[in-house]
CSV table of N, CA and C in Angstrom, one decimal:
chain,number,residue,atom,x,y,z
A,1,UNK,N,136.5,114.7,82.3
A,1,UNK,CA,136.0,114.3,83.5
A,1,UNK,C,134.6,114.8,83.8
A,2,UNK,N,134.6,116.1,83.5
A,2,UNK,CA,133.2,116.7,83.2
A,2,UNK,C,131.6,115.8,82.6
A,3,UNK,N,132.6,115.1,81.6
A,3,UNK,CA,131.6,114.4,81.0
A,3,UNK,C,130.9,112.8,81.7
A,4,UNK,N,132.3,112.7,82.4
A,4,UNK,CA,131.7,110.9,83.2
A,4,UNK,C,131.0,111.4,84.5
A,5,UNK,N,131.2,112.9,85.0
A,5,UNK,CA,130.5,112.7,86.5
A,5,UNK,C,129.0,113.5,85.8
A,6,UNK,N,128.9,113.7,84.6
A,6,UNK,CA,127.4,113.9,84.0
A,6,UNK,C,127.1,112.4,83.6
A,7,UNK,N,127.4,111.4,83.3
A,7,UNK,CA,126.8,110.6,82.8
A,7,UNK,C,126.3,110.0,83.8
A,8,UNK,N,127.3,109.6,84.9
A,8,UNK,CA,127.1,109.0,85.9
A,8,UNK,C,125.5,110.0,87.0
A,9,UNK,N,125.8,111.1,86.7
A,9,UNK,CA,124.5,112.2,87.2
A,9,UNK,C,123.2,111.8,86.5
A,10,UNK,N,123.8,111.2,85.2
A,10,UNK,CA,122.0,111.0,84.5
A,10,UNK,C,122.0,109.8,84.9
A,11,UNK,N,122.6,108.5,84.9
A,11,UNK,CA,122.5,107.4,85.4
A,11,UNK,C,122.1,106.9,86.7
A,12,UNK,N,122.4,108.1,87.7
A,12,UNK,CA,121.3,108.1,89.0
A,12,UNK,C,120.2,109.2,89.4
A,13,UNK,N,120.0,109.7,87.8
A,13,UNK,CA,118.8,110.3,88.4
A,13,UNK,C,117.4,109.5,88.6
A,14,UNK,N,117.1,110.4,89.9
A,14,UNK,CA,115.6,109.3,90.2
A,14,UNK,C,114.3,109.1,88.8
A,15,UNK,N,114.4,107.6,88.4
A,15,UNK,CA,113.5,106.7,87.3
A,15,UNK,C,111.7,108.0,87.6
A,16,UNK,N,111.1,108.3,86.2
A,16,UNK,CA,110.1,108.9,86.2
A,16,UNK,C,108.8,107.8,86.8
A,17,UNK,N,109.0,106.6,87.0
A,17,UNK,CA,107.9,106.0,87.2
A,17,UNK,C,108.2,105.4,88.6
A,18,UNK,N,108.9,106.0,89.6
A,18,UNK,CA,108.8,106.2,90.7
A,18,UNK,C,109.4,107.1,91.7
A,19,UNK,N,108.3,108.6,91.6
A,19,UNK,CA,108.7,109.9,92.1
A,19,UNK,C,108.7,109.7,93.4
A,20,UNK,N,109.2,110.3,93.7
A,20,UNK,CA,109.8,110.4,95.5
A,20,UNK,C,108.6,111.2,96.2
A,21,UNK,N,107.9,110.1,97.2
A,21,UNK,CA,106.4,110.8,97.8
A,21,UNK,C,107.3,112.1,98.9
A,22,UNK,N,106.4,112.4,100.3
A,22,UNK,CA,107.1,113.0,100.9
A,22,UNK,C,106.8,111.8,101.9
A,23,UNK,N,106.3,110.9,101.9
A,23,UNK,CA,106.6,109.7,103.2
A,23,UNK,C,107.6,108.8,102.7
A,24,UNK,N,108.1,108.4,101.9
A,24,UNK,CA,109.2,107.9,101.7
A,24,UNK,C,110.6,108.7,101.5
A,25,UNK,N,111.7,107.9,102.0
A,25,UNK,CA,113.0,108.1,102.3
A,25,UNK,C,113.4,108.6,100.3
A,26,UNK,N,114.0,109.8,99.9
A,26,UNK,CA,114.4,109.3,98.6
A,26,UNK,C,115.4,108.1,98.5
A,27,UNK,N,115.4,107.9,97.2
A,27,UNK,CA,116.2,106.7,97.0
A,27,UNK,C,117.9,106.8,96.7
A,28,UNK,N,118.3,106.4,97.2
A,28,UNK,CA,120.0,106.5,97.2
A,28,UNK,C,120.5,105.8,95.5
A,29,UNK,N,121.9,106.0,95.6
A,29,UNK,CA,122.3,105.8,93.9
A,29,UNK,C,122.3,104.5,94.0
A,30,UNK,N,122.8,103.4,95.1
A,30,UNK,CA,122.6,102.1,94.9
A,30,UNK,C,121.4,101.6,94.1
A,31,UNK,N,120.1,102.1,94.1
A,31,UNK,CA,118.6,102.2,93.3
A,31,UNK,C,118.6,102.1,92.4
A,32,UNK,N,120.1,103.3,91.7
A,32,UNK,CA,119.9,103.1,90.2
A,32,UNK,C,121.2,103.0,89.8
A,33,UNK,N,122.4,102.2,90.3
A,33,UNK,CA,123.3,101.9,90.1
A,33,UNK,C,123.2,100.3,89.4
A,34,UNK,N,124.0,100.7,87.5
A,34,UNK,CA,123.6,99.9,86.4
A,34,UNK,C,124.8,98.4,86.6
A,35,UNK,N,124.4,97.6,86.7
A,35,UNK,CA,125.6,96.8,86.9
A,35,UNK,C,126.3,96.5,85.6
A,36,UNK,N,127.6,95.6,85.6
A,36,UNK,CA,128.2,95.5,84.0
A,36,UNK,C,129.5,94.3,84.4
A,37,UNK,N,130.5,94.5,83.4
A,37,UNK,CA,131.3,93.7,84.1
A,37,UNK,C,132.2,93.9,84.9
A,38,UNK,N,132.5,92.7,85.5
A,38,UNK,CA,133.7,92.6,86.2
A,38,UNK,C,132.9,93.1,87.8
A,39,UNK,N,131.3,93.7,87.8
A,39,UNK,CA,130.8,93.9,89.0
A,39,UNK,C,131.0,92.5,89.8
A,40,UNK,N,130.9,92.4,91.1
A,40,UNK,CA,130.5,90.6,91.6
A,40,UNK,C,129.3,91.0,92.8
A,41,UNK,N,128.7,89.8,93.4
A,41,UNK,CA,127.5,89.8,93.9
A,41,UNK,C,127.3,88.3,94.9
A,42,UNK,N,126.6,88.8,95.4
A,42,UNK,CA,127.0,87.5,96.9
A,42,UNK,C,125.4,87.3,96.6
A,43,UNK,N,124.7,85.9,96.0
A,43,UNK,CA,123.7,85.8,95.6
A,43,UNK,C,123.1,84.0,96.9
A,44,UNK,N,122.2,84.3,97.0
A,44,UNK,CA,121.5,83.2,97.7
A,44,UNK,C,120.3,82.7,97.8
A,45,UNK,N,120.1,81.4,97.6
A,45,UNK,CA,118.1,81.7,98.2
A,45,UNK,C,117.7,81.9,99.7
A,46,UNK,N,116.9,82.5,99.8
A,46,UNK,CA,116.5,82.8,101.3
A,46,UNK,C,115.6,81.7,102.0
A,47,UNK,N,117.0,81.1,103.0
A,47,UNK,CA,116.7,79.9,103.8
A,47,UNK,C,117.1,79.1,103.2
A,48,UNK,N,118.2,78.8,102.5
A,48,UNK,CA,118.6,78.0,101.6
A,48,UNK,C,120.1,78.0,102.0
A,49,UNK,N,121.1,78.2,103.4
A,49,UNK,CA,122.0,78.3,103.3
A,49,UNK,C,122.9,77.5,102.0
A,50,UNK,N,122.6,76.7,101.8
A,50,UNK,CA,123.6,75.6,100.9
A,50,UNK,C,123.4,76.1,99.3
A,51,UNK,N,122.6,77.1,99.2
A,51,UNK,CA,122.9,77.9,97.8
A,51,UNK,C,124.1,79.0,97.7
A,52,UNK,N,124.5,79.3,99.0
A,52,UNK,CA,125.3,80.8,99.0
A,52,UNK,C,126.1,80.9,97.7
A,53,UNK,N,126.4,81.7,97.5
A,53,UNK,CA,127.6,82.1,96.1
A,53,UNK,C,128.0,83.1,96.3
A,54,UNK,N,129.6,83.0,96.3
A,54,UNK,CA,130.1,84.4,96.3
A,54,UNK,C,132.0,84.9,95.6
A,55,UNK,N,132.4,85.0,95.0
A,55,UNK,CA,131.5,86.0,94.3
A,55,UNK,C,130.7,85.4,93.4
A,56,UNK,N,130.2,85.4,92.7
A,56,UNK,CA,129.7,85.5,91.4
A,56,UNK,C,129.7,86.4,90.6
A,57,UNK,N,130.5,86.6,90.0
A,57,UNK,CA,131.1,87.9,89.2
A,57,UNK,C,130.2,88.1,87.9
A,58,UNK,N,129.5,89.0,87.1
A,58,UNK,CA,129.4,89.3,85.7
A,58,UNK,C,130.6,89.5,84.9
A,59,UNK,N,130.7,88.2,83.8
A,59,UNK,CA,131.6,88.0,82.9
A,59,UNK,C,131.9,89.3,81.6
A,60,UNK,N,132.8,89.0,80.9
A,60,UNK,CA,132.7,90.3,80.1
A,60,UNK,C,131.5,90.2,79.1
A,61,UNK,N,131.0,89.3,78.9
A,61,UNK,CA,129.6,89.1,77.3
A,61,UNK,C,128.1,89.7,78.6
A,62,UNK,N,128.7,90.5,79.7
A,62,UNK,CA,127.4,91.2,80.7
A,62,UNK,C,126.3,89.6,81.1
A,63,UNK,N,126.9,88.7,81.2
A,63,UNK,CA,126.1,87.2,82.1
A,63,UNK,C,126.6,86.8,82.9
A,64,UNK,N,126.0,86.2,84.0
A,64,UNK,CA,126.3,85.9,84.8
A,64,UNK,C,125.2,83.9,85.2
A,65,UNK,N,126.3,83.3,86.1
A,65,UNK,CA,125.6,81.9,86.1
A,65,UNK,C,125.5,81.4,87.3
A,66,UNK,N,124.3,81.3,88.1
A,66,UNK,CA,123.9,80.7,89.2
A,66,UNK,C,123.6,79.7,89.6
A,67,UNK,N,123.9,78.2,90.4
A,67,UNK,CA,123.1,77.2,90.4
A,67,UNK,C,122.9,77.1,88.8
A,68,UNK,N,120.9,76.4,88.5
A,68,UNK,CA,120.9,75.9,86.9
A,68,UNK,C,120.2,77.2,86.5
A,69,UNK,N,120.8,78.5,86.5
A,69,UNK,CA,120.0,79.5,86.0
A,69,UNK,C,121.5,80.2,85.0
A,70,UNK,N,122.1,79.7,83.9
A,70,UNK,CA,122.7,79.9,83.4
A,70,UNK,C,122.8,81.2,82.1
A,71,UNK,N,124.0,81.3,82.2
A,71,UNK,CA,124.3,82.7,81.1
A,71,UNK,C,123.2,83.2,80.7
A,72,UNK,N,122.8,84.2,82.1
A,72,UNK,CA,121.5,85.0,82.2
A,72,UNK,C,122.5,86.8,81.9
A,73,UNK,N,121.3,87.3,81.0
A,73,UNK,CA,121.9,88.3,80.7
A,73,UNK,C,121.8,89.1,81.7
A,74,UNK,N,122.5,90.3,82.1
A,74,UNK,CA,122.5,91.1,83.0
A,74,UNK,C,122.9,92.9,83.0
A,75,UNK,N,124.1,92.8,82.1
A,75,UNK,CA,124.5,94.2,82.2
A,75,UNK,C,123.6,94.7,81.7
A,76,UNK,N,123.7,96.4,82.6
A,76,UNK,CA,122.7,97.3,82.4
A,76,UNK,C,121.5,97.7,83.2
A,77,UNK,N,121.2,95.8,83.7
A,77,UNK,CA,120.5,96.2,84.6
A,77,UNK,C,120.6,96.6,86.2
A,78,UNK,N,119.6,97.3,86.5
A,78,UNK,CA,120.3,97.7,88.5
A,78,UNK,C,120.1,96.8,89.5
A,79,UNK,N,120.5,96.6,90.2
A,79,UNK,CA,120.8,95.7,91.1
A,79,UNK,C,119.3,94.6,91.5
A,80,UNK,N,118.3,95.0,91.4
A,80,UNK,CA,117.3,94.6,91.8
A,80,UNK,C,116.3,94.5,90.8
A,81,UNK,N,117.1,94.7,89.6
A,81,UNK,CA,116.3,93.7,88.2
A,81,UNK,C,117.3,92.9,87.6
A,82,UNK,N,118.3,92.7,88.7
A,82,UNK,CA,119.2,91.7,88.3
A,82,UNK,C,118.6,90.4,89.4
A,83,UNK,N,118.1,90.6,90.3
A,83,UNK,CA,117.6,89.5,91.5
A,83,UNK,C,116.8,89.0,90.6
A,84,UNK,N,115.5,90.0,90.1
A,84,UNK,CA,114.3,89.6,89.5
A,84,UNK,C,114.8,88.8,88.3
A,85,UNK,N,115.8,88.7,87.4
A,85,UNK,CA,116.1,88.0,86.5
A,85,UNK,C,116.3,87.2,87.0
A,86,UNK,N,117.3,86.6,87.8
A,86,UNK,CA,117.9,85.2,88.6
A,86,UNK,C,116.8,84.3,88.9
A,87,UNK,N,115.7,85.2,89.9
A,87,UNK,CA,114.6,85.1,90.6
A,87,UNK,C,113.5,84.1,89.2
A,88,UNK,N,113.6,84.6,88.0
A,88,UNK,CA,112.6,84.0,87.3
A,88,UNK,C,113.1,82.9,86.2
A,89,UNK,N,114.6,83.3,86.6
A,89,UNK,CA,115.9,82.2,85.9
A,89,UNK,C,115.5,80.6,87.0
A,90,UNK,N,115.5,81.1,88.3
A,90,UNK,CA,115.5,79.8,89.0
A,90,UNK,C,114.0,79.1,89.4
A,91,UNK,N,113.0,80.4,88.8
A,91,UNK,CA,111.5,79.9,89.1
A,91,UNK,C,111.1,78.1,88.1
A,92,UNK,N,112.2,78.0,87.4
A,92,UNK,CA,111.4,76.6,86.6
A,92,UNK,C,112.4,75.5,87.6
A,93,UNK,N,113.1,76.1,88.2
A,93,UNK,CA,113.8,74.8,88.9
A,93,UNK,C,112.9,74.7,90.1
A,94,UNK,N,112.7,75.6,91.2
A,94,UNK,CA,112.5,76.0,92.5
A,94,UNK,C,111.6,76.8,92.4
A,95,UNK,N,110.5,76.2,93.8
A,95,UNK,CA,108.6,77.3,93.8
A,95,UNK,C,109.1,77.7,94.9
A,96,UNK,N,108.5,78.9,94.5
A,96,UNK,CA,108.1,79.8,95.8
A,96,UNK,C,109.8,80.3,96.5
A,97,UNK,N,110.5,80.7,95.9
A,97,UNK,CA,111.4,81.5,96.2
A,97,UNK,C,111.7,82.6,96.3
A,98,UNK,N,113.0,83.4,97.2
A,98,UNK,CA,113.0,84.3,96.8
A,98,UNK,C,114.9,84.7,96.6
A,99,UNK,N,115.3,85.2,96.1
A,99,UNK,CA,116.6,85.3,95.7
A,99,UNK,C,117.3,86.7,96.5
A,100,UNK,N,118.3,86.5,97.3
A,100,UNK,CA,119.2,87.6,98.2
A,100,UNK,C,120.3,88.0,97.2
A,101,UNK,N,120.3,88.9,97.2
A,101,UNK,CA,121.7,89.8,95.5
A,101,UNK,C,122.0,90.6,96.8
A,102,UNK,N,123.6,91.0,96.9
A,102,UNK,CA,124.7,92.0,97.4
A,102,UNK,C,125.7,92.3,96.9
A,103,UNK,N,125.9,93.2,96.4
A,103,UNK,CA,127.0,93.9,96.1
A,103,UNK,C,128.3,93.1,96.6
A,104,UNK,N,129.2,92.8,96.1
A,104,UNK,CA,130.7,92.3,96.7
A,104,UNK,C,131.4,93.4,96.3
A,105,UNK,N,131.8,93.5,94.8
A,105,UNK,CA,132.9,94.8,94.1
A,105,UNK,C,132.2,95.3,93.5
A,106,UNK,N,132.1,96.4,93.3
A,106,UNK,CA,131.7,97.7,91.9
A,106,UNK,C,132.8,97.8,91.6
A,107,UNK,N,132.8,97.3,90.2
A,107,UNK,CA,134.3,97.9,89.3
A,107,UNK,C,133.8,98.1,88.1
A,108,UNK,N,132.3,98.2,87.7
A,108,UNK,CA,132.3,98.3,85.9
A,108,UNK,C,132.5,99.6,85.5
A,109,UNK,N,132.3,100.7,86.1
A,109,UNK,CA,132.3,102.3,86.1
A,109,UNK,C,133.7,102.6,86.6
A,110,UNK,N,134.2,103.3,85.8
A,110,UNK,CA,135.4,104.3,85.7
A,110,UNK,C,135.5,105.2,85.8
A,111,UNK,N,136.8,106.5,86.1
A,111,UNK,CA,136.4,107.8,85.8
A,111,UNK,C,138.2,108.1,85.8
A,112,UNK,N,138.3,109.2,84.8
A,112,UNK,CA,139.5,109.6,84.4
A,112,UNK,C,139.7,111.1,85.0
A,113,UNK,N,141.2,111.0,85.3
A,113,UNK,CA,141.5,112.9,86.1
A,113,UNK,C,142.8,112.7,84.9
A,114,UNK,N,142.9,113.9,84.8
A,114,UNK,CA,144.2,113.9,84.0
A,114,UNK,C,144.5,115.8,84.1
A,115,UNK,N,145.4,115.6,84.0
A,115,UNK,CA,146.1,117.3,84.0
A,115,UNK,C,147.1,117.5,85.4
A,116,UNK,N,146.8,118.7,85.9
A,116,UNK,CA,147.8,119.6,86.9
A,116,UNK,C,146.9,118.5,88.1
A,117,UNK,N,147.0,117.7,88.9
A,117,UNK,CA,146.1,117.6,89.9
A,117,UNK,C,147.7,116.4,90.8
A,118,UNK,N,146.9,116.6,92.3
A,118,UNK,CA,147.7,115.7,93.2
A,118,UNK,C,148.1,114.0,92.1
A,119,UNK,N,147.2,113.5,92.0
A,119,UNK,CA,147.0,112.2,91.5
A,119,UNK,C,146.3,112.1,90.0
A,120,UNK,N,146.8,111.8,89.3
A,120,UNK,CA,146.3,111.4,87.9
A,120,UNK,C,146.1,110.3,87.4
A,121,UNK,N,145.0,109.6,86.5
A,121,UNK,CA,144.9,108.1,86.1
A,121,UNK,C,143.4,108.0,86.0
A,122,UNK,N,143.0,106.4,86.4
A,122,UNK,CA,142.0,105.9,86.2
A,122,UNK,C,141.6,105.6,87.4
A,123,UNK,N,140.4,105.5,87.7
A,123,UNK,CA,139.7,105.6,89.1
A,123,UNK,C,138.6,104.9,89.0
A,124,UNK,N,138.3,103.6,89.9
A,124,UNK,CA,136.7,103.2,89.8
A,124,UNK,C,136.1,103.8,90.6
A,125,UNK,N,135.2,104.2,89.7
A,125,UNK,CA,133.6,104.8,90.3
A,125,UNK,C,132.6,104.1,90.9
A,126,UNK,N,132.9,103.2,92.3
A,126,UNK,CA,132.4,102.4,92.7
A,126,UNK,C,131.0,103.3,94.4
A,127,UNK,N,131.2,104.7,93.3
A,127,UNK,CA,130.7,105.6,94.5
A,127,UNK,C,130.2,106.7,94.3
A,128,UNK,N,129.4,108.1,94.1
A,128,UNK,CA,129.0,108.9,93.4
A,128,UNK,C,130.5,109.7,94.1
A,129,UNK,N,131.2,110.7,92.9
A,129,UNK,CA,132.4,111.0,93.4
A,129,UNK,C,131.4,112.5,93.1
A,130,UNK,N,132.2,113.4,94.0
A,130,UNK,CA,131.8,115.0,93.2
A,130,UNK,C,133.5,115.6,92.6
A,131,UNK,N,133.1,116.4,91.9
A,131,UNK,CA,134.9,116.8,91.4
A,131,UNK,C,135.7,117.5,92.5
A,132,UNK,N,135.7,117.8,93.2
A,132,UNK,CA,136.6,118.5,94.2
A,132,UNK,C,137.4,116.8,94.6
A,133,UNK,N,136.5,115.8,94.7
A,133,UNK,CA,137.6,114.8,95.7
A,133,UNK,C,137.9,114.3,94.7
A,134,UNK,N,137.5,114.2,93.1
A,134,UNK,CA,138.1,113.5,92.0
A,134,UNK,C,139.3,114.0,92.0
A,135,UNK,N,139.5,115.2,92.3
A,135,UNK,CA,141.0,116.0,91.8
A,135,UNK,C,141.7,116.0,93.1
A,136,UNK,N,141.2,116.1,94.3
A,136,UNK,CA,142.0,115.8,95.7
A,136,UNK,C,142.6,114.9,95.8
């Protein structure tokens, strides 16, 4: 368990190529939370009611398909270089757009307890956990 709540710790540490000023808010783990599969996402164009989609899940090969912006790769990336993909997936159909991404499920991340504890198993990590409540 030690090891998934370090990965997950390197996985939201704040990106070197944008350090935290002191006028800005730091950035929360949603920032650098990696999408994968089985995540889903409530995707739209803005002012476009008649695009809504929801869910739209990432399939297991990490693609996902919107309107004509089809089996766009995605896993890995964080939530907001997943827009920008979509965003330049639907730029040959549609000018001057801008693309709305929301979280629906986080389920690609996991985390295992096993031993002497209340509750033992598999657990999604759809949340930064610290070990006291992993084992609570």
């Amino acid at each position: 368990m030690i090891l998934v709540c370090a990965a997950w710790a390197q996985e939201t540490a704040p990106h070197p190529s944008r350090p935290p000023t002191g006028q800005e808010s730091p950035p929360s783990w949603q920032d650098y939370y990696t999408v994968g599969p089985s995540d889903s996402f409530r995707i739209e164009i803005y002012g476009k009611a008649d695009t809504l989609r929801t869910p739209v899940a990432i399939q297991p090969d990490g693609t996902i398909s919107y309107l004509q912006a089809q089996n766009i790769q995605v896993s890995g990336l964080t939530i907001e270089s997943l827009r920008g993909q979509v965003q330049k997936a639907l730029g040959q159909h549609y000018k001057n757009i801008e693309i709305i991404v929301q979280p629906v499920t986080l389920q690609s991340k996991n985390y295992f307890v096993l031993g002497r504890v209340i509750t033992n198993g598999a657990f999604i990590l759809d949340r930064p956990v610290t070990i006291v409540e992993a084992v609570a």
